[in-house]
Amino acid sequence: ASLLGPDGLANTADDDFALAIGSPAIDRGMDPRTLGLNPPFNALLEADFSGDAARPKDGNGSGTAEFDMGALEFNRDVTAPTVTFLDPPANAFVRQSVTVRAEATDSQSGVQDVTLSAGTQPLTTSLSPTPPASPVTATATWNTLTFPDGTNTLTATATDVAGNTASATRTVIVDNTPPDTQITGGPSGEITVAMATFTFTGTDNLTPAQNLLFSWSFDGGPFTAFSAATTATFTGLAEGSHTFRVKARDQAGNEDLTPADRSFSVLTRPVITDVTPSSGPVGTLVTIVGKNFALTPSQNDVRFNGVPAVVRTATATAVTATVPIAATTGFVTLTNANGSATSPFPFTVTLTGDF
């Protein structure tokens, strides 16, 4: 209040009888509506010297509207604005540049300003619409690369036209470190089946292994979409060399820049590496050594220089057969469902010995 007004004279038009902030008369008056007067008088009792419907007001921010002492009701904004974070979500994993948004509302005097900060660092903030207004949205771009990995706190502070302030905080997890990927199972070197299964996992400074996502590539193809799967199976593989690559992604979106890889080759057709003995007459029992032979003797077609032989026994790596009648010197061949193989040297059929 300023009883004399700017002109310093009493009883002139510029005199101010309004209660000042913190006046002991605020919210300390009696409620005249409790005197038992006729209800039509309430409208008069709820008006102060300056206008209709002025009383009662919450003058001290208690949340309860009460009458003031004096001719004028204290009618200033003592309620702080409401501040709400919009982005990023609470406890979110964030990386690189992040959009930070908060909204402030004030139903009385309106929002005058909103500031955003990360830790103790103020962020360059844009406001929409231009204050004073309500609500007002504050937006800033936060470069997390200048902050350490781990928990960080964002703060939004709003000030209304009356000078009341309020703040809200938002905790997020900064993670700019990519994970590391490991292949824990799967073939390497040469395999003799047309199928391969790989298992894999990863490690990260903040994301638990069970929350990592994985993407893989096979034989130089495009990487798959990321998923939680930790195995990959390939069937119908062609003979030859193959390469499997896999990379992990953490909850912040960091991808392993050096995917784990595993190379192997497939060989399913039979291969003959040795024939023992290397010579002999018709009827000689010959052992053919190699790999990828059929386990059932009859499923291996063995020929001596094109002449079919009787197969006696068979394993995956050795077959025995007798040199057939009419056989001549030449290469030994073995054919099964997976293909054909030829001995590395010819078998010599001699003229001595009995069948």
mmCIF file of C-alpha atoms in Angstrom, residues 31-345:
data_model
loop_
_atom_site.group_PDB
_atom_site.id
_atom_site.type_symbol
_atom_site.label_atom_id
_atom_site.label_comp_id
_atom_site.label_asym_id
_atom_site.label_seq_id
_atom_site.Cartn_x
_atom_site.Cartn_y
_atom_site.Cartn_z
ATOM 1 C CA ASP A 31 -16.394 -13.785 7.040
ATOM 2 C CA PRO A 32 -19.434 -11.435 7.161
ATOM 3 C CA ARG A 33 -21.579 -14.061 5.471
ATOM 4 C CA THR A 34 -21.659 -15.867 8.821
ATOM 5 C CA LEU A 35 -23.475 -12.992 10.584
ATOM 6 C CA GLY A 36 -26.885 -14.385 9.658
ATOM 7 C CA LEU A 37 -27.920 -11.655 7.223
ATOM 8 C CA ASN A 38 -30.308 -12.397 4.386
ATOM 9 C CA PRO A 39 -28.540 -14.319 1.554
ATOM 10 C CA PRO A 40 -29.162 -11.545 -1.006
ATOM 11 C CA PHE A 41 -26.649 -9.442 0.947
ATOM 12 C CA ASN A 42 -23.847 -11.953 0.189
ATOM 13 C CA ALA A 43 -23.170 -10.368 -3.178
ATOM 14 C CA LEU A 44 -22.469 -7.056 -1.462
ATOM 15 C CA LEU A 45 -20.333 -8.717 1.195
ATOM 16 C CA GLU A 46 -18.249 -10.474 -1.500
ATOM 17 C CA ALA A 47 -17.422 -7.155 -3.187
ATOM 18 C CA ASP A 48 -14.588 -4.921 -2.026
ATOM 19 C CA PHE A 49 -14.040 -1.207 -2.598
ATOM 20 C CA SER A 50 -12.695 -1.776 -6.122
ATOM 21 C CA GLY A 51 -15.323 -4.040 -7.678
ATOM 22 C CA ASP A 52 -17.809 -6.894 -7.584
ATOM 23 C CA ALA A 53 -17.023 -10.512 -6.695
ATOM 24 C CA ALA A 54 -13.624 -9.610 -5.268
ATOM 25 C CA ARG A 55 -13.888 -11.548 -2.002
ATOM 26 C CA PRO A 56 -12.792 -13.875 -0.569
ATOM 27 C CA LYS A 57 -9.369 -14.702 -2.138
ATOM 28 C CA ASP A 58 -6.525 -16.989 -1.213
ATOM 29 C CA GLY A 59 -4.010 -14.309 -0.381
ATOM 30 C CA ASN A 60 -1.301 -16.333 1.349
ATOM 31 C CA GLY A 61 -1.186 -19.401 -0.885
ATOM 32 C CA SER A 62 -2.731 -21.712 1.717
ATOM 33 C CA GLY A 63 -5.248 -23.069 -0.751
ATOM 34 C CA THR A 64 -8.217 -21.633 1.151
ATOM 35 C CA ALA A 65 -10.037 -18.459 0.121
ATOM 36 C CA GLU A 66 -10.431 -16.155 3.158
ATOM 37 C CA PHE A 67 -11.486 -12.539 3.767
ATOM 38 C CA ASP A 68 -8.849 -9.860 4.348
ATOM 39 C CA MET A 69 -9.062 -6.997 6.805
ATOM 40 C CA GLY A 70 -9.773 -3.640 5.207
ATOM 41 C CA ALA A 71 -11.644 -2.219 2.263
ATOM 42 C CA LEU A 72 -9.609 -3.921 -0.471
ATOM 43 C CA GLU A 73 -9.025 -7.656 -0.873
ATOM 44 C CA PHE A 74 -5.414 -8.661 -1.551
ATOM 45 C CA ASN A 75 -5.563 -9.781 -5.178
ATOM 46 C CA ARG A 76 -2.079 -10.720 -6.245
ATOM 47 C CA ASP A 77 -0.720 -13.999 -7.666
ATOM 48 C CA VAL A 78 1.027 -15.948 -4.906
ATOM 49 C CA THR A 79 0.729 -19.369 -6.552
ATOM 50 C CA ALA A 80 3.782 -20.804 -8.293
ATOM 51 C CA PRO A 81 3.418 -22.158 -11.838
ATOM 52 C CA THR A 82 3.195 -25.886 -12.523
ATOM 53 C CA VAL A 83 6.149 -27.459 -14.366
ATOM 54 C CA THR A 84 5.966 -30.792 -16.189
ATOM 55 C CA PHE A 85 8.714 -32.574 -18.145
ATOM 56 C CA LEU A 86 7.693 -33.822 -21.596
ATOM 57 C CA ASP A 87 10.956 -35.280 -22.964
ATOM 58 C CA PRO A 88 13.020 -37.344 -22.495
ATOM 59 C CA PRO A 89 11.123 -39.992 -20.512
ATOM 60 C CA ALA A 90 12.092 -40.591 -16.884
ATOM 61 C CA ASN A 91 15.102 -42.901 -16.462
ATOM 62 C CA ALA A 92 15.548 -43.098 -20.236
ATOM 63 C CA PHE A 93 18.879 -44.122 -21.753
ATOM 64 C CA VAL A 94 20.083 -41.206 -23.902
ATOM 65 C CA ARG A 95 23.034 -40.579 -26.198
ATOM 66 C CA GLN A 96 24.565 -37.906 -28.422
ATOM 67 C CA SER A 97 22.104 -35.014 -29.030
ATOM 68 C CA VAL A 98 18.867 -35.196 -27.065
ATOM 69 C CA THR A 99 15.751 -33.016 -27.272
ATOM 70 C CA VAL A 100 14.659 -31.730 -23.862
ATOM 71 C CA ARG A 101 11.109 -30.349 -23.460
ATOM 72 C CA ALA A 102 9.114 -29.112 -20.481
ATOM 73 C CA GLU A 103 5.771 -27.349 -20.116
ATOM 74 C CA ALA A 104 4.834 -24.674 -17.588
ATOM 75 C CA THR A 105 1.302 -23.516 -16.788
ATOM 76 C CA ASP A 106 0.032 -20.669 -14.613
ATOM 77 C CA SER A 107 -3.670 -19.884 -14.469
ATOM 78 C CA GLN A 108 -3.268 -16.554 -12.675
ATOM 79 C CA SER A 109 -0.631 -14.119 -13.901
ATOM 80 C CA GLY A 110 0.744 -16.375 -16.652
ATOM 81 C CA VAL A 111 4.188 -17.848 -17.330
ATOM 82 C CA GLN A 112 6.912 -15.260 -17.826
ATOM 83 C CA ASP A 113 9.966 -17.505 -18.389
ATOM 84 C CA VAL A 114 11.111 -21.150 -18.451
ATOM 85 C CA THR A 115 14.745 -22.243 -18.263
ATOM 86 C CA LEU A 116 16.251 -25.702 -18.862
ATOM 87 C CA SER A 117 19.541 -27.061 -17.532
ATOM 88 C CA ALA A 118 21.510 -30.302 -17.456
ATOM 89 C CA GLY A 119 23.297 -30.654 -14.168
ATOM 90 C CA THR A 120 24.718 -27.200 -13.542
ATOM 91 C CA GLN A 121 24.941 -26.336 -17.239
ATOM 92 C CA PRO A 122 22.198 -24.050 -18.633
ATOM 93 C CA LEU A 123 20.750 -25.129 -21.975
ATOM 94 C CA THR A 124 19.898 -22.719 -24.779
ATOM 95 C CA THR A 125 16.107 -22.751 -24.638
ATOM 96 C CA SER A 126 13.341 -21.647 -27.000
ATOM 97 C CA LEU A 127 9.834 -20.836 -25.692
ATOM 98 C CA SER A 128 6.498 -21.309 -27.446
ATOM 99 C CA PRO A 129 4.327 -19.317 -27.423
ATOM 100 C CA THR A 130 6.164 -16.142 -26.519
ATOM 101 C CA PRO A 131 5.548 -15.289 -22.826
ATOM 102 C CA PRO A 132 3.647 -14.155 -20.970
ATOM 103 C CA ALA A 133 1.284 -16.998 -21.743
ATOM 104 C CA SER A 134 -0.016 -20.274 -20.375
ATOM 105 C CA PRO A 135 0.936 -22.939 -21.104
ATOM 106 C CA VAL A 136 4.490 -22.304 -22.342
ATOM 107 C CA THR A 137 6.650 -25.103 -23.794
ATOM 108 C CA ALA A 138 10.426 -24.877 -23.426
ATOM 109 C CA THR A 139 12.647 -26.797 -25.867
ATOM 110 C CA ALA A 140 16.421 -27.293 -25.891
ATOM 111 C CA THR A 141 19.002 -29.570 -27.506
ATOM 112 C CA TRP A 142 21.346 -31.273 -25.051
ATOM 113 C CA ASN A 143 24.740 -32.525 -26.241
ATOM 114 C CA THR A 144 25.315 -35.502 -23.936
ATOM 115 C CA LEU A 145 28.803 -36.107 -25.345
ATOM 116 C CA THR A 146 30.108 -33.446 -22.963
ATOM 117 C CA PHE A 147 28.705 -35.329 -19.954
ATOM 118 C CA PRO A 148 29.960 -38.509 -18.296
ATOM 119 C CA ASP A 149 28.152 -41.799 -18.814
ATOM 120 C CA GLY A 150 25.738 -42.576 -16.011
ATOM 121 C CA THR A 151 22.871 -40.868 -14.192
ATOM 122 C CA ASN A 152 22.356 -37.169 -14.953
ATOM 123 C CA THR A 153 19.636 -34.742 -13.810
ATOM 124 C CA LEU A 154 17.706 -32.284 -15.977
ATOM 125 C CA THR A 155 15.965 -29.281 -14.397
ATOM 126 C CA ALA A 156 13.164 -27.071 -15.708
ATOM 127 C CA THR A 157 12.432 -23.834 -13.818
ATOM 128 C CA ALA A 158 9.418 -21.631 -14.529
ATOM 129 C CA THR A 159 8.703 -18.069 -13.328
ATOM 130 C CA ASP A 160 5.301 -16.428 -13.562
ATOM 131 C CA VAL A 161 4.558 -12.754 -14.119
ATOM 132 C CA ALA A 162 4.151 -12.219 -10.380
ATOM 133 C CA GLY A 163 7.647 -13.593 -9.745
ATOM 134 C CA ASN A 164 6.655 -16.975 -8.311
ATOM 135 C CA THR A 165 8.982 -19.807 -9.356
ATOM 136 C CA ALA A 166 8.744 -23.580 -9.490
ATOM 137 C CA SER A 167 11.022 -26.343 -10.728
ATOM 138 C CA ALA A 168 10.814 -29.950 -11.894
ATOM 139 C CA THR A 169 13.622 -32.463 -12.364
ATOM 140 C CA ARG A 170 14.051 -35.445 -14.640
ATOM 141 C CA THR A 171 16.682 -38.166 -14.161
ATOM 142 C CA VAL A 172 18.117 -39.871 -17.255
ATOM 143 C CA ILE A 173 21.021 -42.209 -18.001
ATOM 144 C CA VAL A 174 23.670 -40.944 -20.400
ATOM 145 C CA ASP A 175 25.381 -43.721 -22.372
ATOM 146 C CA ASN A 176 27.675 -42.920 -25.272
ATOM 147 C CA THR A 177 29.788 -46.093 -24.997
ATOM 148 C CA PRO A 178 28.983 -48.892 -27.476
ATOM 149 C CA PRO A 179 28.700 -52.516 -26.332
ATOM 150 C CA ASP A 180 31.047 -55.366 -27.229
ATOM 151 C CA THR A 181 29.808 -58.526 -28.951
ATOM 152 C CA GLN A 182 31.055 -62.095 -28.487
ATOM 153 C CA ILE A 183 30.241 -65.278 -30.439
ATOM 154 C CA THR A 184 29.962 -68.036 -27.838
ATOM 155 C CA GLY A 185 29.138 -71.027 -30.043
ATOM 156 C CA GLY A 186 29.128 -72.153 -33.648
ATOM 157 C CA PRO A 187 31.377 -73.824 -36.209
ATOM 158 C CA SER A 188 34.809 -72.748 -37.320
ATOM 159 C CA GLY A 189 37.122 -74.385 -39.810
ATOM 160 C CA GLU A 190 35.591 -77.076 -42.007
ATOM 161 C CA ILE A 191 32.278 -78.777 -41.278
ATOM 162 C CA THR A 192 30.698 -81.714 -43.086
ATOM 163 C CA VAL A 193 27.045 -80.767 -42.706
ATOM 164 C CA ALA A 194 25.033 -78.123 -44.549
ATOM 165 C CA MET A 195 23.747 -76.495 -41.347
ATOM 166 C CA ALA A 196 25.266 -74.142 -38.762
ATOM 167 C CA THR A 197 23.957 -72.634 -35.519
ATOM 168 C CA PHE A 198 25.640 -69.708 -33.788
ATOM 169 C CA THR A 199 25.093 -68.388 -30.260
ATOM 170 C CA PHE A 200 26.219 -64.959 -29.122
ATOM 171 C CA THR A 201 26.108 -62.459 -26.284
ATOM 172 C CA GLY A 202 27.480 -59.025 -25.433
ATOM 173 C CA THR A 203 28.742 -56.778 -22.651
ATOM 174 C CA ASP A 204 28.052 -53.102 -21.966
ATOM 175 C CA ASN A 205 29.015 -50.559 -19.305
ATOM 176 C CA LEU A 206 25.378 -49.763 -18.418
ATOM 177 C CA THR A 207 22.968 -52.090 -20.236
ATOM 178 C CA PRO A 208 22.622 -55.595 -18.741
ATOM 179 C CA ALA A 209 23.472 -58.415 -21.161
ATOM 180 C CA GLN A 210 19.859 -59.646 -21.134
ATOM 181 C CA ASN A 211 18.667 -56.240 -22.372
ATOM 182 C CA LEU A 212 21.005 -56.023 -25.345
ATOM 183 C CA LEU A 213 19.647 -56.431 -28.874
ATOM 184 C CA PHE A 214 21.480 -58.141 -31.732
ATOM 185 C CA SER A 215 21.694 -57.950 -35.510
ATOM 186 C CA TRP A 216 23.570 -60.378 -37.752
ATOM 187 C CA SER A 217 24.839 -60.661 -41.302
ATOM 188 C CA PHE A 218 25.696 -63.812 -43.256
ATOM 189 C CA ASP A 219 28.117 -64.025 -46.145
ATOM 190 C CA GLY A 220 28.273 -60.254 -46.574
ATOM 191 C CA GLY A 221 24.524 -59.747 -46.766
ATOM 192 C CA PRO A 222 22.695 -56.866 -45.077
ATOM 193 C CA PHE A 223 22.374 -56.907 -41.292
ATOM 194 C CA THR A 224 19.029 -58.056 -39.947
ATOM 195 C CA ALA A 225 16.726 -55.941 -37.810
ATOM 196 C CA PHE A 226 17.806 -55.874 -34.157
ATOM 197 C CA SER A 227 16.087 -58.372 -31.879
ATOM 198 C CA ALA A 228 16.560 -60.048 -28.509
ATOM 199 C CA ALA A 229 17.418 -63.412 -30.130
ATOM 200 C CA THR A 230 20.853 -64.772 -29.157
ATOM 201 C CA THR A 231 20.990 -67.644 -31.669
ATOM 202 C CA ALA A 232 20.940 -67.866 -35.451
ATOM 203 C CA THR A 233 20.602 -71.071 -37.497
ATOM 204 C CA PHE A 234 21.400 -71.528 -41.192
ATOM 205 C CA THR A 235 20.372 -74.568 -43.243
ATOM 206 C CA GLY A 236 20.922 -75.752 -46.785
ATOM 207 C CA LEU A 237 24.385 -74.225 -46.864
ATOM 208 C CA ALA A 238 26.314 -74.504 -50.117
ATOM 209 C CA GLU A 239 29.768 -76.002 -50.118
ATOM 210 C CA GLY A 240 32.522 -73.454 -49.707
ATOM 211 C CA SER A 241 33.495 -70.666 -47.338
ATOM 212 C CA HIS A 242 30.986 -68.759 -45.192
ATOM 213 C CA THR A 243 31.218 -65.865 -42.725
ATOM 214 C CA PHE A 244 28.855 -64.968 -39.892
ATOM 215 C CA ARG A 245 28.922 -61.494 -38.306
ATOM 216 C CA VAL A 246 26.895 -60.176 -35.363
ATOM 217 C CA LYS A 247 26.721 -56.875 -33.467
ATOM 218 C CA ALA A 248 25.022 -55.760 -30.245
ATOM 219 C CA ARG A 249 23.027 -52.595 -29.515
ATOM 220 C CA ASP A 250 22.495 -51.194 -26.008
ATOM 221 C CA GLN A 251 19.453 -49.472 -24.508
ATOM 222 C CA ALA A 252 20.764 -46.038 -25.488
ATOM 223 C CA GLY A 253 21.017 -47.088 -29.149
ATOM 224 C CA ASN A 254 24.807 -47.472 -29.336
ATOM 225 C CA GLU A 255 25.859 -50.196 -31.779
ATOM 226 C CA ASP A 256 29.051 -52.239 -31.627
ATOM 227 C CA LEU A 257 31.265 -50.668 -34.302
ATOM 228 C CA THR A 258 33.412 -53.829 -34.563
ATOM 229 C CA PRO A 259 31.008 -56.772 -35.008
ATOM 230 C CA ALA A 260 32.160 -60.225 -33.934
ATOM 231 C CA ASP A 261 32.749 -62.609 -36.858
ATOM 232 C CA ARG A 262 33.330 -66.304 -37.440
ATOM 233 C CA SER A 263 34.440 -67.946 -40.711
ATOM 234 C CA PHE A 264 33.985 -71.593 -41.640
ATOM 235 C CA SER A 265 33.635 -73.810 -44.692
ATOM 236 C CA VAL A 266 31.176 -76.521 -45.686
ATOM 237 C CA LEU A 267 32.213 -79.757 -47.383
ATOM 238 C CA THR A 268 29.468 -82.377 -47.648
ATOM 239 C CA ARG A 269 30.559 -84.395 -50.718
ATOM 240 C CA PRO A 270 32.772 -87.443 -50.123
ATOM 241 C CA VAL A 271 36.548 -87.112 -50.298
ATOM 242 C CA ILE A 272 39.071 -89.930 -50.786
ATOM 243 C CA THR A 273 42.455 -89.265 -49.217
ATOM 244 C CA ASP A 274 44.044 -92.731 -49.429
ATOM 245 C CA VAL A 275 43.572 -96.238 -50.828
ATOM 246 C CA THR A 276 45.278 -99.138 -49.010
ATOM 247 C CA PRO A 277 46.835 -101.154 -50.466
ATOM 248 C CA SER A 278 47.529 -99.175 -53.606
ATOM 249 C CA SER A 279 47.789 -102.297 -55.756
ATOM 250 C CA GLY A 280 46.662 -105.903 -55.796
ATOM 251 C CA PRO A 281 44.952 -108.605 -57.807
ATOM 252 C CA VAL A 282 41.255 -109.188 -58.248
ATOM 253 C CA GLY A 283 39.661 -110.073 -54.908
ATOM 254 C CA THR A 284 42.006 -107.940 -52.811
ATOM 255 C CA LEU A 285 40.242 -106.271 -49.839
ATOM 256 C CA VAL A 286 40.936 -102.570 -50.195
ATOM 257 C CA THR A 287 40.392 -99.871 -47.552
ATOM 258 C CA ILE A 288 39.327 -96.502 -48.910
ATOM 259 C CA VAL A 289 40.051 -93.681 -46.451
ATOM 260 C CA GLY A 290 38.459 -90.219 -46.485
ATOM 261 C CA LYS A 291 35.358 -88.503 -45.169
ATOM 262 C CA ASN A 292 31.675 -87.977 -45.745
ATOM 263 C CA PHE A 293 31.069 -91.618 -46.620
ATOM 264 C CA ALA A 294 27.575 -93.090 -46.132
ATOM 265 C CA LEU A 295 27.296 -95.249 -43.026
ATOM 266 C CA THR A 296 25.378 -97.974 -44.845
ATOM 267 C CA PRO A 297 27.725 -99.969 -47.139
ATOM 268 C CA SER A 298 25.164 -100.301 -49.955
ATOM 269 C CA GLN A 299 24.753 -96.495 -50.105
ATOM 270 C CA ASN A 300 28.369 -96.131 -51.274
ATOM 271 C CA ASP A 301 28.974 -96.990 -54.963
ATOM 272 C CA VAL A 302 32.674 -97.929 -55.247
ATOM 273 C CA ARG A 303 34.271 -98.539 -58.635
ATOM 274 C CA PHE A 304 37.755 -99.533 -59.749
ATOM 275 C CA ASN A 305 38.459 -97.789 -63.013
ATOM 276 C CA GLY A 306 34.719 -97.778 -63.640
ATOM 277 C CA VAL A 307 34.034 -101.385 -62.652
ATOM 278 C CA PRO A 308 31.589 -101.729 -59.690
ATOM 279 C CA ALA A 309 32.934 -103.362 -56.550
ATOM 280 C CA VAL A 310 31.243 -105.032 -53.594
ATOM 281 C CA VAL A 311 31.382 -102.787 -50.505
ATOM 282 C CA ARG A 312 31.964 -104.824 -47.361
ATOM 283 C CA THR A 313 31.925 -102.247 -44.523
ATOM 284 C CA ALA A 314 31.405 -98.528 -44.165
ATOM 285 C CA THR A 315 31.945 -95.717 -41.679
ATOM 286 C CA ALA A 316 31.986 -91.962 -42.226
ATOM 287 C CA THR A 317 35.750 -92.069 -42.823
ATOM 288 C CA ALA A 318 36.553 -95.562 -44.151
ATOM 289 C CA VAL A 319 35.033 -98.021 -46.628
ATOM 290 C CA THR A 320 36.288 -101.534 -47.493
ATOM 291 C CA ALA A 321 35.664 -103.167 -50.864
ATOM 292 C CA THR A 322 37.105 -106.033 -52.897
ATOM 293 C CA VAL A 323 38.739 -105.533 -56.268
ATOM 294 C CA PRO A 324 36.126 -106.780 -58.778
ATOM 295 C CA ILE A 325 36.574 -109.193 -61.634
ATOM 296 C CA ALA A 326 37.395 -107.352 -64.876
ATOM 297 C CA ALA A 327 38.916 -104.442 -62.964
ATOM 298 C CA THR A 328 41.868 -102.770 -64.607
ATOM 299 C CA THR A 329 44.402 -100.285 -63.375
ATOM 300 C CA GLY A 330 42.848 -96.876 -62.822
ATOM 301 C CA PHE A 331 41.352 -94.489 -60.301
ATOM 302 C CA VAL A 332 38.989 -95.572 -57.552
ATOM 303 C CA THR A 333 35.737 -93.635 -57.281
ATOM 304 C CA LEU A 334 33.097 -93.492 -54.551
ATOM 305 C CA THR A 335 29.642 -92.022 -55.078
ATOM 306 C CA ASN A 336 26.857 -91.484 -52.540
ATOM 307 C CA ALA A 337 23.913 -89.133 -52.051
ATOM 308 C CA ASN A 338 26.241 -86.198 -51.344
ATOM 309 C CA GLY A 339 28.344 -86.489 -54.497
ATOM 310 C CA SER A 340 31.357 -88.286 -55.896
ATOM 311 C CA ALA A 341 35.031 -88.606 -54.973
ATOM 312 C CA THR A 342 38.090 -89.865 -56.861
ATOM 313 C CA SER A 343 41.228 -91.376 -55.355
ATOM 314 C CA PRO A 344 44.331 -89.154 -55.407
ATOM 315 C CA PHE A 345 46.242 -91.852 -57.327
#
